[in-house]
CSV table of C-alpha atoms in Angstrom, one decimal:
chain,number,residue,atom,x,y,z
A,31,UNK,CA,-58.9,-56.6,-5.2
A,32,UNK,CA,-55.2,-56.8,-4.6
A,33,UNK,CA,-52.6,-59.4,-3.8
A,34,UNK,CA,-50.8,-58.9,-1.0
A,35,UNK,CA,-47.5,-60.1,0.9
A,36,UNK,CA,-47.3,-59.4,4.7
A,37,UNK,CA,-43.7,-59.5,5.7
A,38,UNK,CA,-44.3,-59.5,10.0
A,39,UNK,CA,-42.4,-61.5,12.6
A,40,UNK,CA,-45.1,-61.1,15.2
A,41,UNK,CA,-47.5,-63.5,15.0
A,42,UNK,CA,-50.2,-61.8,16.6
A,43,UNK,CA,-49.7,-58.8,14.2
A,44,UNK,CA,-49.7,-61.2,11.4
A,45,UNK,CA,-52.2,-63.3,11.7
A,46,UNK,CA,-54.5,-60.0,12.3
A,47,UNK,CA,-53.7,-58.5,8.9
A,48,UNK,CA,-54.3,-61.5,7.1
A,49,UNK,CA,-57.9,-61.8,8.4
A,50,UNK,CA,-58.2,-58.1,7.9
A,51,UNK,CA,-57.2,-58.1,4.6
A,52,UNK,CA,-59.1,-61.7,3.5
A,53,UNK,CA,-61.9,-60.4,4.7
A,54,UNK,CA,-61.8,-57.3,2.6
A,55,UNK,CA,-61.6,-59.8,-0.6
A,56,UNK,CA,-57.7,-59.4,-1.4
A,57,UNK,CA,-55.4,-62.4,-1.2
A,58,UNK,CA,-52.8,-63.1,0.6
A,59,UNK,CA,-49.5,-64.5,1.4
A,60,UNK,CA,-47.4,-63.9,4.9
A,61,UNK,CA,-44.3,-64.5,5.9
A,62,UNK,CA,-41.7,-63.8,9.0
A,63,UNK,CA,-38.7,-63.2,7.9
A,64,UNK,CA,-36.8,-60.7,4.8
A,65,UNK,CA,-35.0,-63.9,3.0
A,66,UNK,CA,-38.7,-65.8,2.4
A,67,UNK,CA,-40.3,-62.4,1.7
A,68,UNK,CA,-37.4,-62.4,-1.3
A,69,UNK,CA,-38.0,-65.6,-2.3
A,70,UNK,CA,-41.6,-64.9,-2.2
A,71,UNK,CA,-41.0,-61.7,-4.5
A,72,UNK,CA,-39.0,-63.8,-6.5
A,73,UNK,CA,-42.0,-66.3,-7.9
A,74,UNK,CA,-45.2,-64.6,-7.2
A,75,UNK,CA,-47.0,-61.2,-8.5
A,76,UNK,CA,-48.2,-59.1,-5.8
A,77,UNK,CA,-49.9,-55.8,-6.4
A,78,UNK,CA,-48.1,-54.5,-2.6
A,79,UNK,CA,-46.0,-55.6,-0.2
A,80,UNK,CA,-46.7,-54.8,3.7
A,81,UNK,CA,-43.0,-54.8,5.6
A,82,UNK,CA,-41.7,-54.9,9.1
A,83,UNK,CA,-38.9,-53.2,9.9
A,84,UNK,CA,-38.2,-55.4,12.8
A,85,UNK,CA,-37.2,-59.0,11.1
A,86,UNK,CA,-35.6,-61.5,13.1
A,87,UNK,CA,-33.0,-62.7,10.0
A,88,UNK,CA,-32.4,-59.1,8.6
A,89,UNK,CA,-33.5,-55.1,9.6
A,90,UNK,CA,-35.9,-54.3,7.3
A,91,UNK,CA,-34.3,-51.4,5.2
A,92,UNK,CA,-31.5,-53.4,4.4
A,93,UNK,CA,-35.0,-56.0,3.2
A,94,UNK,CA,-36.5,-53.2,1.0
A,95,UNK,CA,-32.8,-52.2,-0.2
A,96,UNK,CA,-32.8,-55.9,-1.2
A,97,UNK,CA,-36.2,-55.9,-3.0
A,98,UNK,CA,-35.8,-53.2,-4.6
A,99,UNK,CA,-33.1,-54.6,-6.7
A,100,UNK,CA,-35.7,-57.4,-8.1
A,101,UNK,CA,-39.2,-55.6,-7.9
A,102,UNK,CA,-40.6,-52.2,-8.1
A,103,UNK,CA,-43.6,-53.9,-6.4
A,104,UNK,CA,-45.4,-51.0,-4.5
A,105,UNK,CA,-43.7,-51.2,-0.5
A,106,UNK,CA,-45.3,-50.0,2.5
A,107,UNK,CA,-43.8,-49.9,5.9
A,108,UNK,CA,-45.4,-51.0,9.2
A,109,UNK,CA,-43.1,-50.6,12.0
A,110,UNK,CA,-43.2,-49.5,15.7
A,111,UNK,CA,-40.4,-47.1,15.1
A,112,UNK,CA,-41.4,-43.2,14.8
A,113,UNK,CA,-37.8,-41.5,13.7
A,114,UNK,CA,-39.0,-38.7,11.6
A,115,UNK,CA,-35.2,-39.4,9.8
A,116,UNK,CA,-35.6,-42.9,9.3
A,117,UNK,CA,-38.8,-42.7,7.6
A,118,UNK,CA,-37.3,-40.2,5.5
A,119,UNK,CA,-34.1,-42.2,4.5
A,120,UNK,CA,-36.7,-44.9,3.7
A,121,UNK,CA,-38.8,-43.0,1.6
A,122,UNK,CA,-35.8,-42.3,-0.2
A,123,UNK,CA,-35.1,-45.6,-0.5
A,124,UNK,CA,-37.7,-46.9,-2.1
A,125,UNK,CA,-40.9,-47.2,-0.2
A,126,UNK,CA,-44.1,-46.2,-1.3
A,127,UNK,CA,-45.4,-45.5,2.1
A,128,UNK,CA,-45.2,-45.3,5.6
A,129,UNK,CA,-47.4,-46.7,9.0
A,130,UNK,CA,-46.4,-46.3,12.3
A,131,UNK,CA,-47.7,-49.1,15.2
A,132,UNK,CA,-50.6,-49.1,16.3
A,133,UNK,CA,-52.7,-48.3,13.4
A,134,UNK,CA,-56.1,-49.2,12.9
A,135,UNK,CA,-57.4,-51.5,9.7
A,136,UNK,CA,-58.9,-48.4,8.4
A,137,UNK,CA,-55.8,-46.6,8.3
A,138,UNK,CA,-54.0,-49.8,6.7
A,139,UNK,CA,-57.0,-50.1,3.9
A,140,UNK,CA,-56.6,-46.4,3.1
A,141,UNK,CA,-53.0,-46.0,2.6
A,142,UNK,CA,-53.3,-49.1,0.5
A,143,UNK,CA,-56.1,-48.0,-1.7
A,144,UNK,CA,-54.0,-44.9,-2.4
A,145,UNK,CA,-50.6,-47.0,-3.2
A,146,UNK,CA,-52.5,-49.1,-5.3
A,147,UNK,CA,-54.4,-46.0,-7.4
A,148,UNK,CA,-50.9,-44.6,-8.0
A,149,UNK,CA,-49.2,-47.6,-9.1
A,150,UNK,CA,-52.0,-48.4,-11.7
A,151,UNK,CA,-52.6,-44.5,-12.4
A,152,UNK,CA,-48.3,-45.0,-13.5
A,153,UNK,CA,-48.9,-48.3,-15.4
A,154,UNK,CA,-52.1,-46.9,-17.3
A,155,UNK,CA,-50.6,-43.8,-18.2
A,156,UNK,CA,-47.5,-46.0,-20.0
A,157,UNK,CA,-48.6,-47.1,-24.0
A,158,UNK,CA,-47.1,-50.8,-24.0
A,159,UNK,CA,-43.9,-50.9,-25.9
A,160,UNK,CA,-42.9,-52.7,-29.2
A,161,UNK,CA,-40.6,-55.1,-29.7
A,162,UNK,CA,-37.4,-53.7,-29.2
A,163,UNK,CA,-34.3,-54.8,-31.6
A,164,UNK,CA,-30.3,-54.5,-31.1
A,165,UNK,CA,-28.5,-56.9,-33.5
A,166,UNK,CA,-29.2,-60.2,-32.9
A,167,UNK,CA,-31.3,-59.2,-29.7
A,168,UNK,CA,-35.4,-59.2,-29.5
A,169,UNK,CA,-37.2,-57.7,-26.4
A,170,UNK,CA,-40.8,-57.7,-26.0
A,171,UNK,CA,-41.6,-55.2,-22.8
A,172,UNK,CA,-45.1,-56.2,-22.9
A,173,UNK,CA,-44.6,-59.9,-22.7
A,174,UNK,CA,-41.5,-59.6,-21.2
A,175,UNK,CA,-39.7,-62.3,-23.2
A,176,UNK,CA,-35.8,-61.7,-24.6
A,177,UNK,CA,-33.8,-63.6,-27.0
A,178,UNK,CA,-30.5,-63.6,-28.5
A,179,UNK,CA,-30.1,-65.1,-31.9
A,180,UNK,CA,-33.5,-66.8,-31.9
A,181,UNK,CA,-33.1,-68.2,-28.6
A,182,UNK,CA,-35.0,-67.2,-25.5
A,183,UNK,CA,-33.3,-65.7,-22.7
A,184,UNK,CA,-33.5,-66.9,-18.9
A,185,UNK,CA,-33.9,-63.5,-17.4
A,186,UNK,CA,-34.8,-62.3,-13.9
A,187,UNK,CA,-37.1,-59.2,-13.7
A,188,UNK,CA,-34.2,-57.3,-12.9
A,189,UNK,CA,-32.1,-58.4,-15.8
A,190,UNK,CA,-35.2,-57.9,-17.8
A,191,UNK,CA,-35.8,-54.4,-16.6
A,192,UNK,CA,-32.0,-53.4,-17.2
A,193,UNK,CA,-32.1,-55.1,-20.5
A,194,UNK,CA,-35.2,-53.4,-21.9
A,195,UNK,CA,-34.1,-50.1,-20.3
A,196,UNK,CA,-30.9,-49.5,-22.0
A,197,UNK,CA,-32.4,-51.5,-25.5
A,198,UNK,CA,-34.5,-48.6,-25.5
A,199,UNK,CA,-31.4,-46.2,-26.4
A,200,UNK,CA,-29.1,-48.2,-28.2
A,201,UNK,CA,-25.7,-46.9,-28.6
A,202,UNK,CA,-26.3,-44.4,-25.8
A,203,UNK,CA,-24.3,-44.1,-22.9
A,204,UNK,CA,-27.0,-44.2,-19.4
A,205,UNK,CA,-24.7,-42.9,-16.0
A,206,UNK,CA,-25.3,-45.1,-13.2
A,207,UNK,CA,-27.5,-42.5,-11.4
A,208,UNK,CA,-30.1,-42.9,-14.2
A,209,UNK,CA,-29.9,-46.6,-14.1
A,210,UNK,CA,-30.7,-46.3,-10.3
A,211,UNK,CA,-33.6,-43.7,-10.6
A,212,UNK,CA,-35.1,-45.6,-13.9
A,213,UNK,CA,-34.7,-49.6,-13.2
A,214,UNK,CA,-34.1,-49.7,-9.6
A,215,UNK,CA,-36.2,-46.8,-8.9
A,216,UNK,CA,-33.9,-45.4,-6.2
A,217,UNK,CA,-32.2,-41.9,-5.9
A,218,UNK,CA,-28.9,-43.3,-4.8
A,219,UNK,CA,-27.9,-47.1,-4.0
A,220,UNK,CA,-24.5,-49.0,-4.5
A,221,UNK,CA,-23.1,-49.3,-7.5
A,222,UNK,CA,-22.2,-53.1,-6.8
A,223,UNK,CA,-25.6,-53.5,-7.0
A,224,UNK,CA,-25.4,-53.0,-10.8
A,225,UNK,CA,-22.3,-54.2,-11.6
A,226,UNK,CA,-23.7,-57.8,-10.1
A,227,UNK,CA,-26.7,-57.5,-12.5
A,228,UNK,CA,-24.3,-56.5,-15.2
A,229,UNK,CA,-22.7,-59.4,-14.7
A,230,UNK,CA,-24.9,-61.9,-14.8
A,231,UNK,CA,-26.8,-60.2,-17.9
A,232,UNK,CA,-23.6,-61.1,-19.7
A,233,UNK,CA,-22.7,-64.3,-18.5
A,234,UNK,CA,-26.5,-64.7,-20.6
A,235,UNK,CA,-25.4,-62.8,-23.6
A,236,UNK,CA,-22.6,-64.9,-23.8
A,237,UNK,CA,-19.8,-62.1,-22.8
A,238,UNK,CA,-17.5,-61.0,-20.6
A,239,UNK,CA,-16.2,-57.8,-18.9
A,240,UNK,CA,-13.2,-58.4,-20.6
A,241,UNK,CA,-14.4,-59.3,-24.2
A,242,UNK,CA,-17.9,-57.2,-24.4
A,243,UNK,CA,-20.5,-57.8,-27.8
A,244,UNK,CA,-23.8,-55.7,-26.5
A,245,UNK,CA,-22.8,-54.1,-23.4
A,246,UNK,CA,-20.0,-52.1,-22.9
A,247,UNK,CA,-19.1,-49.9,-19.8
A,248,UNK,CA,-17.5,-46.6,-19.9
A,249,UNK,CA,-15.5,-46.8,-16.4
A,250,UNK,CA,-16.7,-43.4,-14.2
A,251,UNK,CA,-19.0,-42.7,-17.2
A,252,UNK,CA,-21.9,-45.2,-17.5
A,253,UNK,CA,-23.5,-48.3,-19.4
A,254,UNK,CA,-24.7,-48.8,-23.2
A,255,UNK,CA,-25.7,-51.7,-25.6
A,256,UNK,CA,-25.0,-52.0,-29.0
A,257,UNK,CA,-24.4,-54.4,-31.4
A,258,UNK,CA,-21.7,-56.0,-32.1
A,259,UNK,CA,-20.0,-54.9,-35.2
A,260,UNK,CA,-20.0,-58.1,-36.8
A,261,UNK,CA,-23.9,-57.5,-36.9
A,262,UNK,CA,-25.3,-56.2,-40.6
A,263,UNK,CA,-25.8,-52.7,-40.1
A,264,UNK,CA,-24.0,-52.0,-37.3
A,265,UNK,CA,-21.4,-49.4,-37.3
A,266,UNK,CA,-18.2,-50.1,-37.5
A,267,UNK,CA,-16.2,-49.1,-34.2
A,268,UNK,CA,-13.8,-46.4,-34.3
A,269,UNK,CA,-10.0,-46.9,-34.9
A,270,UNK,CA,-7.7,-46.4,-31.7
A,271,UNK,CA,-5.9,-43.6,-31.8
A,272,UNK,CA,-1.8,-44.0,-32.8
């Protein structure tokens, strides 16, 4: 059985999923509004997340936009609204799936038994990782634990995700659009939205912009990690040109 979040305003609405889907054996959380459903995301492991589109605090695209950059936790939408373009763009955006109001529990238990098949079909098909080694940094994708000289790193999933991603291929320099499609797991987005986590995966490293030791950013170019040349092993950066 799975563990679900229910992200709907309407209390009627609500409360019916919940009983729905407690009485088909999965558990369950429920919220009303996009900022607990991200703080909800933020501490708990769900297997899917069941979102409104009409939240009283924030429209619910700019919600999934907002999730996305912290989970890749399966997303399917329940709204009233029909726009054959809007459930395109949100597709595109990240959901998983798509239910238009009124829908019966039958419909609901389907489309989730088919998110659900993919998203575990995707994480068996995956051999767990090793241990993954830059310099002075150790990342463990399977236990998802980082450290930096020995000590461990407080990392959100995010920073995890974007850590691991580009520790993968060292020294290589990863364009923004592959950063979107591979740790965000979006087509397109706002580049912001990985310059924030850049940021605060240095300010952890112990680096800045300014004065980089892992990651350095190639402006219009892309992202890479390395070690720092101080590190045994490492090569030794190229002499600027006279």
């Amino acid at each position: 059985m799975a563990s679900v979040l229910v992200v709907e305003d309407d209390q009627f609405v609500r409360s019916a999923l919940i009983r729905h889907l407690s009485e088909a054996s999965h558990t369950v959380r429920s919220v009303g509004t996009a900022l607990e459903a991200l703080r909800e995301v933020a501490h708990f492991r769900f297997d899917v997340v069941i979102l409104d589109l009409g939240l009283p605090d924030l429209d619910g695209g700019e919600a999934l936009k907002m999730l996305r950059s912290i989970t890749d936790v399966p997303v399917i939408i329940a709204t009233a609204r029909d726009d054959e373009s809007e459930i395109v763009r949100l597709l595109n955006e990240g959901a998983d799936d798509y239910l238009t109001k009124p829908f019966s529990v039958e419909h609901l238990s389907a489309r989730m038994a088919a998110v659900l098949r993919r998203s575990r079909a995707a994480g068996a098909e995956a051999p767990p990782p090793g241990v993954l080694r830059v310099g002075g940094l150790s990342i463990d994708p399977l236990r998802r634990t980082a450290e930096l000289d020995g000590a461990g790193l407080d990392l959100t999933r995010r920073e995890f995700d974007l850590l691991a991603f580009l520790a993968g291929r060292p020294g290589v320099v990863v364009a923004r659009k592959e950063l979107l499609a591979e740790v965000w797991q979006q087509s397109y987005g706002d580049d912001q939205t990985i310059d924030v986590h850049l940021s605060w995966l240095r300010r952890k490293l112990g680096e800045t912009a300014a004065r980089p030791r892992y990651l350095h950013t190639l402006r219009g170019v892309g992202v890479k990690l390395q070690p720092p040349p101080d590190t045994p092993g490492a090569a030794p950066l190229a002499e600027p040109s006279a």
